[in-house]
XYZ file of C-alpha atoms in Angstrom:
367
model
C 144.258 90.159 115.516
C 146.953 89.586 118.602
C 145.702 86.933 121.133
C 146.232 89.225 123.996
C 143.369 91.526 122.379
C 140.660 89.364 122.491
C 139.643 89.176 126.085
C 139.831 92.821 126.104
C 137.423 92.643 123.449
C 135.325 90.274 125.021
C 135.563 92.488 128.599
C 134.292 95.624 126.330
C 131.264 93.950 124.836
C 130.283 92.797 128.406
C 130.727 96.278 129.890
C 128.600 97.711 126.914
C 126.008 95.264 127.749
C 125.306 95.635 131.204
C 122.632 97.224 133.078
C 125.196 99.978 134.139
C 125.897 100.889 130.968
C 124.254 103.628 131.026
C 125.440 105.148 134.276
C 126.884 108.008 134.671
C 128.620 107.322 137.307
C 129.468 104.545 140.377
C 126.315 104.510 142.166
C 124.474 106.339 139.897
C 120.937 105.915 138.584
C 121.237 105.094 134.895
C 120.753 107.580 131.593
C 117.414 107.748 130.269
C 117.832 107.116 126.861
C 115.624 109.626 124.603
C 112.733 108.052 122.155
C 109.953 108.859 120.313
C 106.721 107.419 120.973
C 103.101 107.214 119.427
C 99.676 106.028 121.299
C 97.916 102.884 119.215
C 94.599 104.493 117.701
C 91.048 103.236 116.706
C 90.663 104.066 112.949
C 88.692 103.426 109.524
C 89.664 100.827 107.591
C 89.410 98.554 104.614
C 90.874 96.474 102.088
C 91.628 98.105 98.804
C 90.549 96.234 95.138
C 92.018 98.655 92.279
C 90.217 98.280 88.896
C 89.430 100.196 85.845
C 85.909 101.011 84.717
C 84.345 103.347 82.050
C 81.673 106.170 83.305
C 77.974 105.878 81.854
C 74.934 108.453 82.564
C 72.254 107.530 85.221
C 69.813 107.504 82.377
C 70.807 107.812 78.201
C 69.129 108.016 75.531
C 69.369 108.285 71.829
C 67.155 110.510 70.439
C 65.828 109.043 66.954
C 62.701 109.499 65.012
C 59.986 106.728 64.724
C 58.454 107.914 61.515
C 59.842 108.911 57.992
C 59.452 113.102 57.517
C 61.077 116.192 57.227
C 61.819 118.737 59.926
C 60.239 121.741 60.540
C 61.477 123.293 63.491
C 64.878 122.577 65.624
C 63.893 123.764 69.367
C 67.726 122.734 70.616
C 70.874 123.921 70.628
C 74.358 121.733 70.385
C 74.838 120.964 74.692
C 71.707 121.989 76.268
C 70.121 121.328 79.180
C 66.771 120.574 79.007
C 63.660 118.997 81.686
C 61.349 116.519 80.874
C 59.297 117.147 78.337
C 60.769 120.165 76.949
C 60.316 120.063 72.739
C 63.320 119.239 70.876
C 62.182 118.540 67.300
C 59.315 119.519 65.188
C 58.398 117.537 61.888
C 56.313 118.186 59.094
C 52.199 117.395 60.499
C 50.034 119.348 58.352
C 48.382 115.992 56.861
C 48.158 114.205 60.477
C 46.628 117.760 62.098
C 43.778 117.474 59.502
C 42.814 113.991 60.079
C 43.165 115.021 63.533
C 40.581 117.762 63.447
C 38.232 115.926 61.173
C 38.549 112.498 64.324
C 37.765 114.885 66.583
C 34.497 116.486 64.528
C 33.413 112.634 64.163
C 33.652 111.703 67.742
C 31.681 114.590 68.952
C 28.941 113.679 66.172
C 28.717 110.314 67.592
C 28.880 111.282 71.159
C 25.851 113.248 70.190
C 23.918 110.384 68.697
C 24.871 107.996 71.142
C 23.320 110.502 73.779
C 20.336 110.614 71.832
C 19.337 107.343 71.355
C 19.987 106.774 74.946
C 17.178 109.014 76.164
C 14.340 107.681 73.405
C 15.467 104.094 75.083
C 15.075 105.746 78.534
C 11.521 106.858 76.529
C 11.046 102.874 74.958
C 11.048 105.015 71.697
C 14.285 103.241 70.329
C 15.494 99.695 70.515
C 18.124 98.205 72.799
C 20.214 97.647 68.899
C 20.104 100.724 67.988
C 21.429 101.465 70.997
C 24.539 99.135 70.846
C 24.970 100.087 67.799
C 25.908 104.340 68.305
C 27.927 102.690 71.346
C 29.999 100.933 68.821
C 29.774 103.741 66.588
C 31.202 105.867 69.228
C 34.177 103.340 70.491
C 35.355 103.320 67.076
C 35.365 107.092 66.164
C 37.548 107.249 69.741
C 39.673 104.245 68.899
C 40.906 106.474 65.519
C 40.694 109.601 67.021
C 43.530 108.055 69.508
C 45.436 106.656 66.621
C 45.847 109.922 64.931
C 46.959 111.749 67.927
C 49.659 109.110 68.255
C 50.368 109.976 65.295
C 50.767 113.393 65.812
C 53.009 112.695 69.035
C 55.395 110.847 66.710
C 55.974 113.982 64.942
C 56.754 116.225 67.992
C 59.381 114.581 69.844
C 60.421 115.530 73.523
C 62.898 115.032 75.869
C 62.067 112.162 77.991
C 63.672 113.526 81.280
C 65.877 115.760 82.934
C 69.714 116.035 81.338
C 71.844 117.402 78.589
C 71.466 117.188 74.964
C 74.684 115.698 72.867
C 75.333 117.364 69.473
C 72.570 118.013 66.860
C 72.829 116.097 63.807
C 70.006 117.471 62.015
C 68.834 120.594 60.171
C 65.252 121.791 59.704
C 64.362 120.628 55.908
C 65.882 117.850 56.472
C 64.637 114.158 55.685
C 64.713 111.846 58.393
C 64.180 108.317 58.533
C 63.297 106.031 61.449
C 66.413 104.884 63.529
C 68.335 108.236 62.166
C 70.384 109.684 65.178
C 68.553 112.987 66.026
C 71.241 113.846 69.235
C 71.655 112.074 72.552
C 70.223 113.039 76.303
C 72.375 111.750 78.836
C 71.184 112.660 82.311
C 74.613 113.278 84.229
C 73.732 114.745 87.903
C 74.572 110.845 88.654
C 77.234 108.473 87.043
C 77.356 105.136 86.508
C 80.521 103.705 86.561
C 81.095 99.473 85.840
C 83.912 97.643 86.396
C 85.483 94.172 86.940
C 86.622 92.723 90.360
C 88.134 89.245 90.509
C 85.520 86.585 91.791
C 87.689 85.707 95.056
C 86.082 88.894 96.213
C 82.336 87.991 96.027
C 81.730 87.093 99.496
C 82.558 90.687 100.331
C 80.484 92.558 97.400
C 77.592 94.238 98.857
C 75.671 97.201 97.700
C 76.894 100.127 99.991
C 80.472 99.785 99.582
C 82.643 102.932 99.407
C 84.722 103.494 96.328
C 87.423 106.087 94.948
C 87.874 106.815 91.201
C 90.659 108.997 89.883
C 91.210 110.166 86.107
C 93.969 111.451 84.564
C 91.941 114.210 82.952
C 91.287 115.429 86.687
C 94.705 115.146 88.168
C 94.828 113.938 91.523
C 91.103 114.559 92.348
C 89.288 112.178 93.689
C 85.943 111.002 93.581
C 84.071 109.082 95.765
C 80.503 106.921 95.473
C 78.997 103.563 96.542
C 78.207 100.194 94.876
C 74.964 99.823 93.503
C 74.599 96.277 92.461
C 76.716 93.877 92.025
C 75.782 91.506 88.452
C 74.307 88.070 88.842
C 77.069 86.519 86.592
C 80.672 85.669 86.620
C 82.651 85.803 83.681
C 83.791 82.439 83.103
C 86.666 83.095 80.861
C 88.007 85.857 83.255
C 86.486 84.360 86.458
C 85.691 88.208 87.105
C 82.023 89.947 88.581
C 80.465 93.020 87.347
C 80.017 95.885 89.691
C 78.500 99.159 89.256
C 78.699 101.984 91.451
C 77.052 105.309 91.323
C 78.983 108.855 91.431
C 77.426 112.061 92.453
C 78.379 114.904 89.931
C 77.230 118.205 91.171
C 79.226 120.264 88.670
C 78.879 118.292 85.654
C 82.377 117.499 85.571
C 82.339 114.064 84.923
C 81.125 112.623 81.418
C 79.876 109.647 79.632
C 82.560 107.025 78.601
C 85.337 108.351 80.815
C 88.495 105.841 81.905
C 88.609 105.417 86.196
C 91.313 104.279 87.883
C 88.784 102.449 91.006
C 89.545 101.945 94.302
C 87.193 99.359 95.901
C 87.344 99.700 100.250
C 86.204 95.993 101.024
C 85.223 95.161 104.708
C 85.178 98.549 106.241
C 85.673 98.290 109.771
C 87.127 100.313 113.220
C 90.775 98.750 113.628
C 93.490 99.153 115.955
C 96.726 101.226 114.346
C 100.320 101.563 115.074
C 103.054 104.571 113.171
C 104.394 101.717 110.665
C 108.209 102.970 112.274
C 107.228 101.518 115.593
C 106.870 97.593 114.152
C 110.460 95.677 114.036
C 110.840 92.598 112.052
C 112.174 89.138 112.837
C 111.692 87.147 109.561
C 108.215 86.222 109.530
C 107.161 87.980 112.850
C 106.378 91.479 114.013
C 107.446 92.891 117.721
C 107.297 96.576 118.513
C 108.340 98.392 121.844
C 105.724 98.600 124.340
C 106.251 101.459 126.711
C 105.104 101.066 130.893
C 105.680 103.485 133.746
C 105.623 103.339 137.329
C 107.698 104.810 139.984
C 110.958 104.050 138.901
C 110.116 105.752 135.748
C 109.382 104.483 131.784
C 110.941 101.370 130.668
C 109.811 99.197 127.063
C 109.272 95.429 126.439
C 109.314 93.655 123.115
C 105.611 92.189 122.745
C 104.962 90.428 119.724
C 102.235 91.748 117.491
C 99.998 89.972 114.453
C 99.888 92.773 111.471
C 96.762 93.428 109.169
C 96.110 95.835 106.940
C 99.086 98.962 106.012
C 98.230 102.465 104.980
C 100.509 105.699 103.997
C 102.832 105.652 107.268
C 100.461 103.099 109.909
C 99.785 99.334 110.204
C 96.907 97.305 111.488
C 97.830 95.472 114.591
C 94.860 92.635 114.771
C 96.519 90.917 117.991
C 98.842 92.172 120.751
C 98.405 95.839 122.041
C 95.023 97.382 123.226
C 94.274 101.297 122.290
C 96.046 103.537 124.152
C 99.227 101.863 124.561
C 102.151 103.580 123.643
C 105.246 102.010 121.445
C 108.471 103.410 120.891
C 108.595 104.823 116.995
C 112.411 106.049 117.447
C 114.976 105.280 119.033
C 114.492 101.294 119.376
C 118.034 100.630 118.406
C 119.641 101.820 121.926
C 116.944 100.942 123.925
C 117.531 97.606 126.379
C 115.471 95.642 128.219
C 114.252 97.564 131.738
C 116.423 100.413 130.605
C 115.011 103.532 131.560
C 113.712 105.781 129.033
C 112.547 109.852 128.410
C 109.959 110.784 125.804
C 111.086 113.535 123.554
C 108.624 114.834 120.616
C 108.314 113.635 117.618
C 107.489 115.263 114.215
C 104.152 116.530 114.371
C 103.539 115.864 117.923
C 104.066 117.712 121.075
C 106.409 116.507 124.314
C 105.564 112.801 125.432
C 102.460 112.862 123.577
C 101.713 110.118 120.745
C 100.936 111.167 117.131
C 97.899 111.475 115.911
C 96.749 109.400 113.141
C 96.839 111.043 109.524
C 93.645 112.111 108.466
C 94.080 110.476 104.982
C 92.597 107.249 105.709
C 92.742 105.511 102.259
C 93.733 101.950 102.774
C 96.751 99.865 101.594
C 97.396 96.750 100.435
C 97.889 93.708 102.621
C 101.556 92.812 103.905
C-alpha cells in the first residue's frame, strides 16, 4: 500500500467514527439508526435433568390360583375392564360347597344347644361346665365353618380392584396348579414411571416436581406428571437415586413397561428473561444493549449482564437489568455509544413494542 494512502486511511476511520457520523448534514441532528428491541420478562423456569425410565401400573397384579383344581367357568374376556370384585374365574367346588352346607347345619345345632343350656343355668337346672362346654362346642363348629368358606373363596377368584385384565391363559377344564399365571390386572388410570437421576441432584429432589416424558411410539406428544417419592438409597456403583413419578392417563394410552425419554424441571422458579439475540459476548462475559429515552430521544448503553438458565430463543439474566427494560435484539452492530436510535418492529411484535415471551416454556440446559 503507497505511503501517501495511509493518512487518508487513517482520516476515513476517524470520520466514520465520530459522533457526526451519522449526520445528514452540517448542522444537522444525527440519523436515528433503526433496531429491534424486546422488553425483559418475568417467566417460569427450571433446570432440566433428562433420563430414561420404564412405565409401571399404579397397582398390578398377577392373577394366580392358590389351590390345585380345574376350572369351571371363565367370567373374562382377553383385555377387559373390570371393578373390584367383579368374578373372573370359577373352579371346580362341589366337594367344598357340601362341607360347607353340612358347617353351617352344625353351627346352628350348637347355637341351639348353647342357647339352651344357658337358660336351665339362668334356671340353676344345669351346671356352669356344661355350660362352658356348648360354648366351646359352639367356637369350634364356627372356627370350621370359617375354614371351609375360605375354602370356598379360594375357588372363586375376583378381581382385587379397579383396572384391565391382560390376556387369558386358561380354558375352562383346565387343571391349574398354585402359582399358574391365570392373566394380569394392571390398574392404568395412573402410571408409574421410575427412573435414575445422578446423586449431585439430591438436594433438589422433592416430591412435587414437574416432569415431561416423551415416547417414540407417541411422536412428539408429551406427557406431563409429578414426583412421587424419591428412594432412600443411592446406587453405589452408579452413584445414581431412584425417582418415581406418577402420570395421569385419561385415555388409556399409556401402558405397562413402556421406554420414556424424562425431562426432570429442578428448582422451578419466576426468573427474569431476555430474546437470546439481544446478549453479545466478550469471552467469558455477557453485555447486551440497554435502551433509555428522554428528550433528546432513545439512545443504548452496554451494561454487563450475569446469564442463567437458556431456553428455545431466551436466556436467564440473574444480575444486571430489572423487568421492563428494553435491549436492543437487532441492529447492535451499527449502533454507537449516545447515538440516537428508532424502534422498528420486529418479527412477531408490533411498532416499538418488545416481544412477548414464547409460550413454550420448557427449560434448557445451563450455558
Amino acid at each position: 500500500m503507497p505511503v501517501f494512502s495511509i493518512p487518508i486511511l487513517i482520516s476515513t476511520l476517524v470520520w466514520l467514527a465520530a459522533p457526526n457520523a451519522w449526520a445528514s448534514g452540517p448542522g444537522e441532528k444525527p440519523t436515528a439508526v433503526p433496531v429491534v428491541a424486546a422488553e425483559a420478562h418475568v417467566q417460569p423456569l427450571s433446570e432440566r435433568v433428562e433420563a430414561l425410565g420404564t412405565l409401571q401400573a399404579d397397582e398390578s397384579v398377577a392373577i394366580t390360583s392358590q389351590v390345585t383344581e380345574t376350572i369351571s367357568v371363565v367370567h373374562f374376556d382377553d383385555g377387559q375392564r373390570v371393578r373390584a370384585g367383579d368374578p373372573l374365574v370359577e373352579m371346580t367346588s362341589a366337594e367344598e360347597h357340601a362341607l360347607l352346607e353340612e358347617a353351617r347345619v352344625r353351627t346352628r345345632e350348637a347355637e341351639r344347644q348353647y342357647e339352651r343350656v344357658k337358660s336351665l343355668v339362668a334356671q340353676r337346672s344345669a351346671s356352669e361346665s356344661l355350660l362352658d362346654e356348648r360354648k366351646r362346642d359352639l367356637d369350634t363348629a364356627r372356627a370350621l365353618l370359617t375354614a371351609i368358606e375360605s375354602r370356598v373363596a379360594d375357588r372363586f377368584i375376583k378381581a382385587p380392584f379397579d383396572g384391565v385384565l391382560g390376556l387369558r391363559n386358561i380354558s375352562p377344564g383346565a387343571l391349574v396348579e398354585p402359582g399358574a399365571l391365570i392373566t394380569t390386572l394392571d390398574d392404568d388410570r395412573l402410571m408409574k414411571l421410575d427412573f435414575s437421576v445422578p446423586s449431585i441432584h439430591l438436594a433438589s429432589l422433592q416430591p412435587g416436581l414437574g416432569i415431561e416424558a416423551t415416547s417414540s411410539a407417541f411422536g412428539a406428544r408429551v406427557f406431563k406428571g409429578v414426583v412421587r417419592g424419591v428412594d432412600s438409597r443411592i446406587d453405589p456403583v452408579t452413584r445414581s437415586v431412584r425417582v418415581r413419578a406418577i402420570l395421569p392417563n385419561p385415555d388409556f394410552t399409556l401402558k405397562p413397561g413402556l421406554l420414556m425419554r424424562v425431562v426432570l424441571l429442578l428448582d422451578p422458579r419466576e426468573a427474569l428473561t431476555v430474546p437470546e439475540a439481544a446478549i453479545l459476548h466478550r469471552g467469558q462475559e455477557h453485555f447486551v444493549l440497554r435502551l433509555s429515552e428522554d428528550e433528546a430521544g432513545i439512545t443504548a448503553e452496554r451494561i454487563r449482564i450475569r446469564i442463567g438458565t437458556r431456553i428455545p430463543g431466551w436466556v436467564e439474566v440473574r444480575d444486571g437489568l430489572a423487568p421492563g427494560e428494553r435491549v436492543v435484539t437487532e441492529g447492535q452492530e451499527k449502533v454507537r455509544p449516545g447515538q440516537p436510535l428508532r424502534l422498528i418492529a420486529g418479527p412477531g411484535s408490533g411498532p416499538d413494542e418488545a416481544a412477548k415471551p414464547q409460550t413454550d416454556t420448557t427449560p434448557g440446559r445451563m450455558p
